[in-house]
Amino acid sequence: MLRYLMMTATAATMLTTAASAESLRYATSRDVYGLDPHASSDSFTNIFTHHIYEPLVRYDADMKIEPALATSWEVLEPTRVRFKLREGVTFQGGEAFGADDVQVSLMRAVDPKSPLRGNLPGLTAVEIVDDLTVDLILDGATPLLNNYLTNIQIMDKGWLEAHNSVAPIDASQGEEGYTTNNANGTGPFALESRRPDALNVLVVNEGWWDTPQHNLTRIEHTPIGSDATRVAALLSGEIDLIEPAPLQDAGRIEGTDGVHMLQNPGLRSIMMGINMGESLVDGNVEGNPLKDVRVRQAMYHAINMDLIRDRIMRGKSRVTGSLIAPAVKGFSEEMDERLPYDPEMAKSLLAEAGYPDGFAFNLNCPNDRYVNDGDICQAMAAMLAQSGFEPRLVTEPRQIHFKKVDNHEVDVFMLGWATLPMLDGFSVLSAMLATKDGEYGTFTPNGYSNPKVDELTRAVAVEIDEEKRLALMEEALMLAKADVAWLPLHQQPLSWAARDTVEIPQAPDDLVRLWYATVTN
Amino acid sequence: MTTSTLSRLYDSDIAWNFRHSWMARISTVTLLLLFAAALFAPLLATQNPYDISQLFLLDSELPPSWVEGGDPRYLLGTDQQARDLYSSILYGLRLSLIVGFASVVLAAGLGISLGLIGGFVGGMVDGAIMRVADILLSFPAILVALLVNGVARGILPPDQHADAAIWVMILAIGLTNWVQYARTVRGSTMVERRKEYVQAARINGVSGMGIMMHHILPNVLGPVLVIATINLGMAVLTEATLSFLGVGMPATQPSLGTLIRIGNEYLFSGVWWVVIFPSVVLVILVLAVNLLGDWLRDALNPKLR
């Protein structure tokens, strides 16, 4: 205990002295769910651990897949893919990287208890061919295998065994282990210290196998929950990079010397899920009116997304009728068309469905997950109320919100989907539209089931011909659109802000990759 | 009330003192105005800020009506959800005062009972009550309120937080503030219980409970009145602090503290009115209560005359 205290004391003194040119002070709205790369499917946590651990293949700055810990790969059979591993790589603790590490890590990630299992579907076994060659055994053709693998980071087998951590943990269930606050990877940075919810310090890994494109020696990551405080920290020079930067403060940041906004269209589509089960969670009528497609259409017509874009999103969101962003495979212009905003139409559809006086239901939203999520929902609730619905607005922290979504304890709820790490519409089909069955339909709304969509989804999963695959995918997505299975809202903008001394590419997936960042003086 | 009691009241020391203190009169008038505004909020407001069907996003973030770009329908402007700020402040004031009064009643009830029992019974009971009070006094009040608040939220299922928020606040603030009452009442009780009238009541066979309620209590209430007044200001401030920290009233039912928190998030974007107006009202309210409490303390203290 005393040693721990002394260590934190030393860390604190270093904090004040080590603010040299190449250290980057980075603030986000929240902390990671721990440093175990397999303990959460949260994309912010995964990209943060990606600074320490690495996958077999990775995205480059232009979102193209490139070799990382694997140097080449070859499909021997549709169900057997051979990976050649990089030679001479060592972990930060000094252990050599090899085939057994890959085997242990991949199997740890797809363990039935692992929260990441859905991010690498179809993997049944990893066979070691020699020290630097592995075969991945799949239960069917997997065209997106490499996309999946970008998100599965490799840990050292000996280190996991020494700390009794081979079994996976699930951070969303509150599980913690040695790997939660300690890390040993092959990546560009190594963990120096971690104080949960206060400070994570990374230092450069001098022994990294790759040539660094960054010039950082040290990263200090501080979670700052309040938007205003985060912006104030940037403006006062306490912090070099913030993510996210609140949209409403963009004008102020642009108008201040020495700092600038980084804004681009994002990949994350925000949408409302709809409970189509037998009854409402919190309703005042018999049965479930939301099962009627006319009621869902009425809801669609009642929401004025252009106004939400102009007022709440400061003109920065991309209003959409599609569940995927234009940059994601499977998108089409036709898919992007929205039902027009028309409150009269909404009222008449509602009357036609037999609810001229509306009905009550819960409208559940997170208030700390997506850009201005709580405000969007408040505005949406007002619009729905003006068209004859009786929404009961519930805005909650994300832990509570997503637990309720998982348990189907919501009627109409907000969800964002960026199709990460696949960047492919199949992610939406398999996770959000297919009927719940095994690894399919993890987020499919309660009660939604369209056999034709299921059939197409399974066809897309094994179709190797890219053109045919896209056509099948588009057909399935259009069917779901006609069903109003989800109510699309917009693609949220990427919004970061940085000091002018910081140079960093902003990838459309909204993930901060500091190994591409440079700091000048 | 008969004319004679009225005239007796008029001639009393305290009324004379009141007539000759401009501070007391100004703060009383201010408070009465604020209480009336809170009481008649539904009549005075131009919009019911809790009714979402009355919020039109097109009117969001309008400045006060006298500023360029303002709208005469929204006197003090609107927030990012197009809530009329003037109406929100009236309703928020109402919530703040309800929480303030209710927690003062809770704290006073608890404090007076425990103080009376401690002072009258003495011994182990007294020791136990006073040690608990000492422990509570050794923490800053806001920490205790945060603790009670956190525990209550931990016990309640999350989906009832919004509905129960007001009760949780009252409980948290009430449980924090009873100590001063208890200590004051205990002290006075220990003095009073040795006096002849109490001895006389005892000889007459009046029960302990009866003596406490009918003989001692009326004689220890003076200082309690002063504490209660000053405590009202403290309670309103504590409520605002908790709401500002995000653990008080939810954004859909804003109290003054919640309004200030919401406004604070928009300060950098130049939307100053959302934070300024609720803050001004809060300052006026607490200042008026405290000035009145100060005056009351001086007026009831014979040594200062």
PDB file of N, CA and C in Angstrom, chain A residues 415-479:
ATOM      1  N   LEU A 415     -30.166   4.435 -30.107  1.00  0.00           N
ATOM      2  CA  LEU A 415     -28.981   3.606 -30.279  1.00  0.00           C
ATOM      3  C   LEU A 415     -28.155   4.198 -31.414  1.00  0.00           C
ATOM      4  N   GLY A 416     -26.850   4.140 -31.292  1.00  0.00           N
ATOM      5  CA  GLY A 416     -25.974   4.580 -32.371  1.00  0.00           C
ATOM      6  C   GLY A 416     -25.193   3.393 -32.878  1.00  0.00           C
ATOM      7  N   TRP A 417     -24.920   3.372 -34.165  1.00  0.00           N
ATOM      8  CA  TRP A 417     -24.216   2.218 -34.731  1.00  0.00           C
ATOM      9  C   TRP A 417     -23.262   2.730 -35.792  1.00  0.00           C
ATOM     10  N   ALA A 418     -21.980   2.394 -35.642  1.00  0.00           N
ATOM     11  CA  ALA A 418     -21.000   2.882 -36.601  1.00  0.00           C
ATOM     12  C   ALA A 418     -20.489   1.758 -37.485  1.00  0.00           C
ATOM     13  N   THR A 419     -21.038   0.560 -37.342  1.00  0.00           N
ATOM     14  CA  THR A 419     -20.620  -0.656 -38.049  1.00  0.00           C
ATOM     15  C   THR A 419     -19.145  -0.976 -37.801  1.00  0.00           C
ATOM     16  N   LEU A 420     -18.624  -0.513 -36.668  1.00  0.00           N
ATOM     17  CA  LEU A 420     -17.234  -0.826 -36.329  1.00  0.00           C
ATOM     18  C   LEU A 420     -17.164  -2.227 -35.737  1.00  0.00           C
ATOM     19  N   PRO A 421     -16.084  -2.936 -35.925  1.00  0.00           N
ATOM     20  CA  PRO A 421     -14.915  -2.527 -36.710  1.00  0.00           C
ATOM     21  C   PRO A 421     -15.008  -2.918 -38.185  1.00  0.00           C
ATOM     22  N   MET A 422     -16.179  -3.414 -38.629  1.00  0.00           N
ATOM     23  CA  MET A 422     -16.268  -3.969 -39.994  1.00  0.00           C
ATOM     24  C   MET A 422     -16.308  -2.917 -41.075  1.00  0.00           C
ATOM     25  N   LEU A 423     -16.987  -1.765 -40.793  1.00  0.00           N
ATOM     26  CA  LEU A 423     -17.264  -0.756 -41.805  1.00  0.00           C
ATOM     27  C   LEU A 423     -18.061  -1.354 -42.950  1.00  0.00           C
ATOM     28  N   ASP A 424     -19.060  -2.145 -42.621  1.00  0.00           N
ATOM     29  CA  ASP A 424     -19.810  -2.855 -43.633  1.00  0.00           C
ATOM     30  C   ASP A 424     -21.255  -3.001 -43.158  1.00  0.00           C
ATOM     31  N   GLY A 425     -22.205  -2.856 -44.088  1.00  0.00           N
ATOM     32  CA  GLY A 425     -23.617  -2.946 -43.742  1.00  0.00           C
ATOM     33  C   GLY A 425     -24.024  -4.286 -43.148  1.00  0.00           C
ATOM     34  N   PHE A 426     -23.178  -5.307 -43.358  1.00  0.00           N
ATOM     35  CA  PHE A 426     -23.514  -6.608 -42.798  1.00  0.00           C
ATOM     36  C   PHE A 426     -23.632  -6.544 -41.274  1.00  0.00           C
ATOM     37  N   SER A 427     -22.858  -5.632 -40.702  1.00  0.00           N
ATOM     38  CA  SER A 427     -22.897  -5.455 -39.247  1.00  0.00           C
ATOM     39  C   SER A 427     -24.305  -5.105 -38.781  1.00  0.00           C
ATOM     40  N   VAL A 428     -24.997  -4.240 -39.542  1.00  0.00           N
ATOM     41  CA  VAL A 428     -26.364  -3.851 -39.196  1.00  0.00           C
ATOM     42  C   VAL A 428     -27.307  -5.039 -39.391  1.00  0.00           C
ATOM     43  N   LEU A 429     -27.140  -5.736 -40.510  1.00  0.00           N
ATOM     44  CA  LEU A 429     -28.019  -6.879 -40.795  1.00  0.00           C
ATOM     45  C   LEU A 429     -27.906  -7.939 -39.708  1.00  0.00           C
ATOM     46  N   SER A 430     -26.654  -8.308 -39.378  1.00  0.00           N
ATOM     47  CA  SER A 430     -26.488  -9.433 -38.456  1.00  0.00           C
ATOM     48  C   SER A 430     -26.820  -9.050 -37.024  1.00  0.00           C
ATOM     49  N   ALA A 431     -26.464  -7.825 -36.620  1.00  0.00           N
ATOM     50  CA  ALA A 431     -26.638  -7.489 -35.203  1.00  0.00           C
ATOM     51  C   ALA A 431     -27.970  -6.821 -34.903  1.00  0.00           C
ATOM     52  N   MET A 432     -28.580  -6.140 -35.900  1.00  0.00           N
ATOM     53  CA  MET A 432     -29.724  -5.298 -35.563  1.00  0.00           C
ATOM     54  C   MET A 432     -31.004  -5.622 -36.306  1.00  0.00           C
ATOM     55  N   LEU A 433     -30.937  -6.485 -37.307  1.00  0.00           N
ATOM     56  CA  LEU A 433     -32.145  -6.749 -38.084  1.00  0.00           C
ATOM     57  C   LEU A 433     -32.515  -8.228 -38.130  1.00  0.00           C
ATOM     58  N   ALA A 434     -31.503  -9.110 -38.069  1.00  0.00           N
ATOM     59  CA  ALA A 434     -31.809 -10.537 -38.121  1.00  0.00           C
ATOM     60  C   ALA A 434     -32.526 -10.957 -36.844  1.00  0.00           C
ATOM     61  N   THR A 435     -33.415 -11.948 -36.973  1.00  0.00           N
ATOM     62  CA  THR A 435     -34.098 -12.473 -35.790  1.00  0.00           C
ATOM     63  C   THR A 435     -33.075 -13.047 -34.822  1.00  0.00           C
ATOM     64  N   LYS A 436     -33.285 -12.842 -33.547  1.00  0.00           N
ATOM     65  CA  LYS A 436     -32.302 -13.271 -32.542  1.00  0.00           C
ATOM     66  C   LYS A 436     -32.087 -14.778 -32.604  1.00  0.00           C
ATOM     67  N   ASP A 437     -30.808 -15.166 -32.816  1.00  0.00           N
ATOM     68  CA  ASP A 437     -30.491 -16.580 -32.947  1.00  0.00           C
ATOM     69  C   ASP A 437     -28.978 -16.709 -32.861  1.00  0.00           C
ATOM     70  N   GLY A 438     -28.463 -17.203 -31.750  1.00  0.00           N
ATOM     71  CA  GLY A 438     -27.021 -17.344 -31.592  1.00  0.00           C
ATOM     72  C   GLY A 438     -26.353 -15.985 -31.656  1.00  0.00           C
ATOM     73  N   GLU A 439     -25.335 -15.866 -32.552  1.00  0.00           N
ATOM     74  CA  GLU A 439     -24.640 -14.594 -32.617  1.00  0.00           C
ATOM     75  C   GLU A 439     -25.386 -13.563 -33.470  1.00  0.00           C
ATOM     76  N   TYR A 440     -26.482 -13.961 -34.077  1.00  0.00           N
ATOM     77  CA  TYR A 440     -27.303 -13.019 -34.839  1.00  0.00           C
ATOM     78  C   TYR A 440     -28.283 -12.279 -33.920  1.00  0.00           C
ATOM     79  N   GLY A 441     -28.571 -11.038 -34.267  1.00  0.00           N
ATOM     80  CA  GLY A 441     -29.681 -10.329 -33.641  1.00  0.00           C
ATOM     81  C   GLY A 441     -29.453  -9.856 -32.223  1.00  0.00           C
ATOM     82  N   THR A 442     -28.169  -9.598 -31.850  1.00  0.00           N
ATOM     83  CA  THR A 442     -27.887  -9.132 -30.486  1.00  0.00           C
ATOM     84  C   THR A 442     -28.708  -7.892 -30.139  1.00  0.00           C
ATOM     85  N   PHE A 443     -28.880  -6.978 -31.104  1.00  0.00           N
ATOM     86  CA  PHE A 443     -29.574  -5.718 -30.828  1.00  0.00           C
ATOM     87  C   PHE A 443     -30.904  -5.602 -31.570  1.00  0.00           C
ATOM     88  N   THR A 444     -31.349  -6.670 -32.206  1.00  0.00           N
ATOM     89  CA  THR A 444     -32.609  -6.598 -32.936  1.00  0.00           C
ATOM     90  C   THR A 444     -33.742  -6.248 -31.979  1.00  0.00           C
ATOM     91  N   PRO A 445     -34.588  -5.271 -32.380  1.00  0.00           N
ATOM     92  CA  PRO A 445     -35.667  -4.876 -31.461  1.00  0.00           C
ATOM     93  C   PRO A 445     -36.552  -6.074 -31.100  1.00  0.00           C
ATOM     94  N   ASN A 446     -36.995  -6.057 -29.870  1.00  0.00           N
ATOM     95  CA  ASN A 446     -37.869  -7.095 -29.350  1.00  0.00           C
ATOM     96  C   ASN A 446     -39.049  -7.313 -30.299  1.00  0.00           C
ATOM     97  N   GLY A 447     -39.234  -8.551 -30.775  1.00  0.00           N
ATOM     98  CA  GLY A 447     -40.411  -8.868 -31.583  1.00  0.00           C
ATOM     99  C   GLY A 447     -40.251  -8.672 -33.073  1.00  0.00           C
ATOM    100  N   TYR A 448     -39.135  -8.078 -33.534  1.00  0.00           N
ATOM    101  CA  TYR A 448     -38.991  -7.890 -34.974  1.00  0.00           C
ATOM    102  C   TYR A 448     -38.427  -9.141 -35.613  1.00  0.00           C
ATOM    103  N   SER A 449     -39.104  -9.622 -36.658  1.00  0.00           N
ATOM    104  CA  SER A 449     -38.631 -10.803 -37.354  1.00  0.00           C
ATOM    105  C   SER A 449     -39.194 -10.786 -38.761  1.00  0.00           C
ATOM    106  N   ASN A 450     -38.300 -10.688 -39.751  1.00  0.00           N
ATOM    107  CA  ASN A 450     -38.712 -10.730 -41.145  1.00  0.00           C
ATOM    108  C   ASN A 450     -37.923 -11.867 -41.800  1.00  0.00           C
ATOM    109  N   PRO A 451     -38.621 -12.988 -42.119  1.00  0.00           N
ATOM    110  CA  PRO A 451     -37.905 -14.177 -42.625  1.00  0.00           C
ATOM    111  C   PRO A 451     -37.062 -13.877 -43.866  1.00  0.00           C
ATOM    112  N   LYS A 452     -37.545 -12.978 -44.703  1.00  0.00           N
ATOM    113  CA  LYS A 452     -36.816 -12.650 -45.924  1.00  0.00           C
ATOM    114  C   LYS A 452     -35.485 -11.963 -45.565  1.00  0.00           C
ATOM    115  N   VAL A 453     -35.539 -11.073 -44.564  1.00  0.00           N
ATOM    116  CA  VAL A 453     -34.314 -10.393 -44.115  1.00  0.00           C
ATOM    117  C   VAL A 453     -33.332 -11.426 -43.547  1.00  0.00           C
ATOM    118  N   ASP A 454     -33.853 -12.371 -42.759  1.00  0.00           N
ATOM    119  CA  ASP A 454     -32.998 -13.419 -42.194  1.00  0.00           C
ATOM    120  C   ASP A 454     -32.294 -14.209 -43.285  1.00  0.00           C
ATOM    121  N   GLU A 455     -33.081 -14.559 -44.296  1.00  0.00           N
ATOM    122  CA  GLU A 455     -32.551 -15.364 -45.393  1.00  0.00           C
ATOM    123  C   GLU A 455     -31.432 -14.607 -46.114  1.00  0.00           C
ATOM    124  N   LEU A 456     -31.708 -13.331 -46.422  1.00  0.00           N
ATOM    125  CA  LEU A 456     -30.721 -12.519 -47.124  1.00  0.00           C
ATOM    126  C   LEU A 456     -29.465 -12.328 -46.259  1.00  0.00           C
ATOM    127  N   THR A 457     -29.658 -12.120 -44.960  1.00  0.00           N
ATOM    128  CA  THR A 457     -28.516 -11.907 -44.064  1.00  0.00           C
ATOM    129  C   THR A 457     -27.580 -13.101 -44.101  1.00  0.00           C
ATOM    130  N   ARG A 458     -28.153 -14.308 -44.061  1.00  0.00           N
ATOM    131  CA  ARG A 458     -27.311 -15.508 -44.088  1.00  0.00           C
ATOM    132  C   ARG A 458     -26.639 -15.697 -45.441  1.00  0.00           C
ATOM    133  N   ALA A 459     -27.314 -15.216 -46.485  1.00  0.00           N
ATOM    134  CA  ALA A 459     -26.692 -15.295 -47.813  1.00  0.00           C
ATOM    135  C   ALA A 459     -25.521 -14.315 -47.903  1.00  0.00           C
ATOM    136  N   VAL A 460     -25.701 -13.110 -47.352  1.00  0.00           N
ATOM    137  CA  VAL A 460     -24.633 -12.105 -47.383  1.00  0.00           C
ATOM    138  C   VAL A 460     -23.405 -12.627 -46.629  1.00  0.00           C
ATOM    139  N   ALA A 461     -23.643 -13.328 -45.524  1.00  0.00           N
ATOM    140  CA  ALA A 461     -22.554 -13.768 -44.656  1.00  0.00           C
ATOM    141  C   ALA A 461     -21.538 -14.626 -45.381  1.00  0.00           C
ATOM    142  N   VAL A 462     -21.988 -15.424 -46.372  1.00  0.00           N
ATOM    143  CA  VAL A 462     -21.063 -16.369 -47.007  1.00  0.00           C
ATOM    144  C   VAL A 462     -20.775 -16.025 -48.466  1.00  0.00           C
ATOM    145  N   GLU A 463     -21.353 -14.931 -48.964  1.00  0.00           N
ATOM    146  CA  GLU A 463     -21.167 -14.579 -50.371  1.00  0.00           C
ATOM    147  C   GLU A 463     -19.789 -13.946 -50.569  1.00  0.00           C
ATOM    148  N   ILE A 464     -18.955 -14.573 -51.391  1.00  0.00           N
ATOM    149  CA  ILE A 464     -17.597 -14.075 -51.585  1.00  0.00           C
ATOM    150  C   ILE A 464     -17.578 -13.018 -52.692  1.00  0.00           C
ATOM    151  N   ASP A 465     -18.448 -13.161 -53.701  1.00  0.00           N
ATOM    152  CA  ASP A 465     -18.493 -12.212 -54.818  1.00  0.00           C
ATOM    153  C   ASP A 465     -18.999 -10.850 -54.319  1.00  0.00           C
ATOM    154  N   GLU A 466     -18.132  -9.835 -54.348  1.00  0.00           N
ATOM    155  CA  GLU A 466     -18.420  -8.561 -53.720  1.00  0.00           C
ATOM    156  C   GLU A 466     -19.664  -7.893 -54.311  1.00  0.00           C
ATOM    157  N   GLU A 467     -19.822  -7.952 -55.642  1.00  0.00           N
ATOM    158  CA  GLU A 467     -20.949  -7.270 -56.276  1.00  0.00           C
ATOM    159  C   GLU A 467     -22.275  -7.887 -55.851  1.00  0.00           C
ATOM    160  N   LYS A 468     -22.319  -9.224 -55.866  1.00  0.00           N
ATOM    161  CA  LYS A 468     -23.539  -9.931 -55.455  1.00  0.00           C
ATOM    162  C   LYS A 468     -23.832  -9.670 -53.987  1.00  0.00           C
ATOM    163  N   ARG A 469     -22.756  -9.646 -53.197  1.00  0.00           N
ATOM    164  CA  ARG A 469     -22.909  -9.445 -51.759  1.00  0.00           C
ATOM    165  C   ARG A 469     -23.555  -8.081 -51.488  1.00  0.00           C
ATOM    166  N   LEU A 470     -23.070  -7.039 -52.188  1.00  0.00           N
ATOM    167  CA  LEU A 470     -23.619  -5.700 -51.987  1.00  0.00           C
ATOM    168  C   LEU A 470     -25.089  -5.649 -52.394  1.00  0.00           C
ATOM    169  N   ALA A 471     -25.431  -6.327 -53.495  1.00  0.00           N
ATOM    170  CA  ALA A 471     -26.822  -6.311 -53.969  1.00  0.00           C
ATOM    171  C   ALA A 471     -27.748  -6.964 -52.946  1.00  0.00           C
ATOM    172  N   LEU A 472     -27.298  -8.108 -52.408  1.00  0.00           N
ATOM    173  CA  LEU A 472     -28.107  -8.806 -51.399  1.00  0.00           C
ATOM    174  C   LEU A 472     -28.303  -7.928 -50.162  1.00  0.00           C
ATOM    175  N   MET A 473     -27.208  -7.268 -49.788  1.00  0.00           N
ATOM    176  CA  MET A 473     -27.225  -6.448 -48.582  1.00  0.00           C
ATOM    177  C   MET A 473     -28.206  -5.292 -48.748  1.00  0.00           C
ATOM    178  N   GLU A 474     -28.143  -4.657 -49.918  1.00  0.00           N
ATOM    179  CA  GLU A 474     -29.015  -3.527 -50.182  1.00  0.00           C
ATOM    180  C   GLU A 474     -30.476  -3.954 -50.148  1.00  0.00           C
ATOM    181  N   GLU A 475     -30.752  -5.122 -50.731  1.00  0.00           N
ATOM    182  CA  GLU A 475     -32.134  -5.611 -50.753  1.00  0.00           C
ATOM    183  C   GLU A 475     -32.658  -5.800 -49.331  1.00  0.00           C
ATOM    184  N   ALA A 476     -31.832  -6.415 -48.491  1.00  0.00           N
ATOM    185  CA  ALA A 476     -32.248  -6.666 -47.108  1.00  0.00           C
ATOM    186  C   ALA A 476     -32.474  -5.355 -46.364  1.00  0.00           C
ATOM    187  N   LEU A 477     -31.578  -4.392 -46.559  1.00  0.00           N
ATOM    188  CA  LEU A 477     -31.708  -3.117 -45.858  1.00  0.00           C
ATOM    189  C   LEU A 477     -32.964  -2.362 -46.314  1.00  0.00           C
ATOM    190  N   MET A 478     -33.309  -2.477 -47.608  1.00  0.00           N
ATOM    191  CA  MET A 478     -34.508  -1.798 -48.107  1.00  0.00           C
ATOM    192  C   MET A 478     -35.775  -2.437 -47.524  1.00  0.00           C
ATOM    193  N   LEU A 479     -35.735  -3.776 -47.355  1.00  0.00           N
ATOM    194  CA  LEU A 479     -36.889  -4.457 -46.748  1.00  0.00           C
ATOM    195  C   LEU A 479     -37.116  -3.953 -45.325  1.00  0.00           C
TER     196      LEU A 479
END
